[in-house]
PDB file of C-alpha atoms in Angstrom:
ATOM      1  CA  MET A   1      -9.835  47.290  10.265  1.00 43.00           C
ATOM      2  CA  GLY A   2      -7.523  44.311  10.356  1.00 47.00           C
ATOM      3  CA  ILE A   3      -3.986  44.379  11.700  1.00 50.00           C
ATOM      4  CA  GLY A   4      -1.398  41.680  11.038  1.00 50.00           C
ATOM      5  CA  ALA A   5       2.136  41.695  12.373  1.00 49.00           C
ATOM      6  CA  GLY A   6       5.046  39.676  11.082  1.00 48.00           C
ATOM      7  CA  SER A   7       8.811  39.640  11.519  1.00 46.00           C
ATOM      8  CA  SER A   8      11.358  39.282   8.763  1.00 48.00           C
ATOM      9  CA  ASN A   9      15.110  39.475   9.255  1.00 45.00           C
ATOM     10  CA  LYS A  10      15.049  41.669  12.357  1.00 48.00           C
ATOM     11  CA  ASN A  11      12.766  44.165  10.554  1.00 50.00           C
ATOM     12  CA  GLN A  12       9.393  44.394  12.159  1.00 51.00           C
ATOM     13  CA  ILE A  13       6.754  44.713   9.486  1.00 50.00           C
ATOM     14  CA  LEU A  14       3.342  45.923  10.499  1.00 51.00           C
ATOM     15  CA  LYS A  15       0.566  45.417   8.002  1.00 52.00           C
ATOM     16  CA  ILE A  16      -2.485  47.607   8.499  1.00 51.00           C
ATOM     17  CA  GLN A  17      -5.614  47.178   6.424  1.00 51.00           C
ATOM     18  CA  SER A  18      -7.770  50.256   6.145  1.00 49.00           C
ATOM     19  CA  SER A  19     -11.522  50.215   6.643  1.00 52.00           C
ATOM     20  CA  LEU A  20     -12.035  50.253   2.846  1.00 53.00           C
ATOM     21  CA  GLY A  21     -10.849  46.660   2.703  1.00 55.00           C
ATOM     22  CA  HIS A  22      -8.877  46.903  -0.575  1.00 55.00           C
ATOM     23  CA  HIS A  23      -6.350  49.446   0.592  1.00 55.00           C
ATOM     24  CA  TRP A  24      -3.126  48.241   2.271  1.00 56.00           C
ATOM     25  CA  VAL A  25      -0.618  50.367   4.137  1.00 57.00           C
ATOM     26  CA  TRP A  26       2.792  48.932   4.946  1.00 57.00           C
ATOM     27  CA  ILE A  27       4.851  50.378   7.745  1.00 59.00           C
ATOM     28  CA  VAL A  28       8.346  48.946   8.036  1.00 61.00           C
ATOM     29  CA  PHE A  29      10.395  49.535  11.162  1.00 58.00           C
ATOM     30  CA  PHE A  30      14.123  49.024  11.390  1.00 56.00           C
ATOM     31  CA  PRO A  31      14.370  49.154  15.148  1.00 59.00           C
ATOM     32  CA  ARG A  32      17.794  50.007  16.470  1.00 60.00           C
ATOM     33  CA  ALA A  33      16.619  48.707  19.834  1.00 59.00           C
ATOM     34  CA  ALA A  34      16.425  45.156  18.413  1.00 57.00           C
ATOM     35  CA  ILE A  35      20.051  45.385  17.295  1.00 56.00           C
ATOM     36  CA  LYS A  36      21.067  46.640  20.738  1.00 60.00           C
ATOM     37  CA  ASP A  37      19.119  43.788  22.387  1.00 57.00           C
ATOM     38  CA  ASP A  38      21.159  41.233  20.446  1.00 57.00           C
ATOM     39  CA  ALA A  39      24.324  42.645  21.959  1.00 60.00           C
ATOM     40  CA  LYS A  40      22.848  42.284  25.445  1.00 64.00           C
ATOM     41  CA  LYS A  41      21.499  38.742  24.989  1.00 71.00           C
ATOM     42  CA  PRO A  42      24.536  36.817  26.322  1.00 75.00           C
ATOM     43  CA  LYS A  43      24.610  39.082  29.363  1.00 78.00           C
ATOM     44  CA  LYS A  44      20.848  38.699  29.887  1.00 81.00           C
ATOM     45  CA  ALA A  45      21.097  34.918  29.510  1.00 81.00           C
ATOM     46  CA  LYS A  46      23.922  34.849  32.047  1.00 85.00           C
ATOM     47  CA  GLU A  47      21.938  37.009  34.472  1.00 88.00           C
ATOM     48  CA  LYS A  48      18.890  34.775  34.026  1.00 88.00           C
ATOM     49  CA  ALA A  49      21.003  31.673  34.681  1.00 89.00           C
ATOM     50  CA  GLU A  50      22.420  33.273  37.828  1.00 91.00           C
ATOM     51  CA  LYS A  51      18.909  34.142  39.013  1.00 92.00           C
ATOM     52  CA  GLU A  52      17.689  30.582  38.371  1.00 92.00           C
ATOM     53  CA  LYS A  53      20.725  29.174  40.192  1.00 91.00           C
ATOM     54  CA  LYS A  54      20.062  31.397  43.218  1.00 92.00           C
ATOM     55  CA  LYS A  55      16.383  30.360  43.265  1.00 92.00           C
ATOM     56  CA  ARG A  56      17.325  26.680  43.031  1.00 91.00           C
ATOM     57  CA  LEU A  57      19.932  26.972  45.794  1.00 90.00           C
ATOM     58  CA  LYS A  58      17.467  28.823  48.001  1.00 91.00           C
ATOM     59  CA  ARG A  59      14.852  26.106  47.471  1.00 90.00           C
ATOM     60  CA  LEU A  60      17.397  23.326  48.106  1.00 88.00           C
ATOM     61  CA  ASP A  61      18.570  25.111  51.252  1.00 88.00           C
ATOM     62  CA  LYS A  62      14.974  25.361  52.452  1.00 89.00           C
ATOM     63  CA  GLU A  63      14.423  21.653  51.768  1.00 88.00           C
ATOM     64  CA  ALA A  64      17.691  20.731  53.494  1.00 88.00           C
ATOM     65  CA  THR A  65      16.763  22.822  56.527  1.00 91.00           C
ATOM     66  CA  ALA A  66      13.345  21.162  56.735  1.00 89.00           C
ATOM     67  CA  PHE A  67      14.916  17.724  56.305  1.00 89.00           C
ATOM     68  CA  GLU A  68      17.509  18.483  58.987  1.00 91.00           C
ATOM     69  CA  ALA A  69      14.817  19.690  61.403  1.00 91.00           C
ATOM     70  CA  ALA A  70      12.754  16.545  60.813  1.00 92.00           C
ATOM     71  CA  ARG A  71      15.836  14.357  61.331  1.00 92.00           C
ATOM     72  CA  LYS A  72      16.693  16.171  64.556  1.00 93.00           C
ATOM     73  CA  LYS A  73      13.129  15.711  65.791  1.00 93.00           C
ATOM     74  CA  ARG A  74      13.226  11.974  65.001  1.00 93.00           C
ATOM     75  CA  VAL A  75      16.546  11.618  66.842  1.00 93.00           C
ATOM     76  CA  GLU A  76      15.131  13.436  69.887  1.00 94.00           C
ATOM     77  CA  GLU A  77      12.021  11.238  69.849  1.00 93.00           C
ATOM     78  CA  ALA A  78      14.213   8.137  69.632  1.00 92.00           C
ATOM     79  CA  MET A  79      16.276   9.372  72.595  1.00 92.00           C
ATOM     80  CA  GLU A  80      13.109  10.007  74.611  1.00 91.00           C
ATOM     81  CA  PHE A  81      11.821   6.540  73.731  1.00 91.00           C
ATOM     82  CA  GLN A  82      15.151   5.010  74.757  1.00 89.00           C
ATOM     83  CA  LYS A  83      15.045   6.848  78.107  1.00 88.00           C
ATOM     84  CA  ARG A  84      11.510   5.555  78.779  1.00 87.00           C
ATOM     85  CA  GLN A  85      12.587   2.018  77.869  1.00 86.00           C
ATOM     86  CA  ASN A  86      15.489   2.241  80.333  1.00 83.00           C
ATOM     87  CA  HIS A  87      13.235   3.543  83.129  1.00 76.00           C
ATOM     88  CA  THR A  88      10.701   0.743  82.767  1.00 69.00           C
ATOM     89  CA  ARG A  89      13.319  -1.976  83.320  1.00 62.00           C
TER      90      ARG A  89
END
C-alpha cells in the first residue's frame, strides 16, 4: 500500500493506493484550520521574532557579564602587580 501526499492551493490532497495496485482513492481535505493559521501567521512571526530577540539579548548579556568579570579580574591583577612593584623598590 503506497501513500503519497501533496499540497495544492491550500487543499491538502492525500493519495492512497490500495493493495490491489490499480485502484486509486483520492481524499481531498479543505482544512479550515489552514485558513485560520494564515490569519495567525503575522502574530506568530512577531512572537517568534520577540522570542529570538529575547534569546539574543540574554546571550549578549551573558557574554557582557563574562567579559566584564574578566576585565575586572585583569584590573585587580594589574593593581596587585603594581603594589608588588612598589614594595620591591
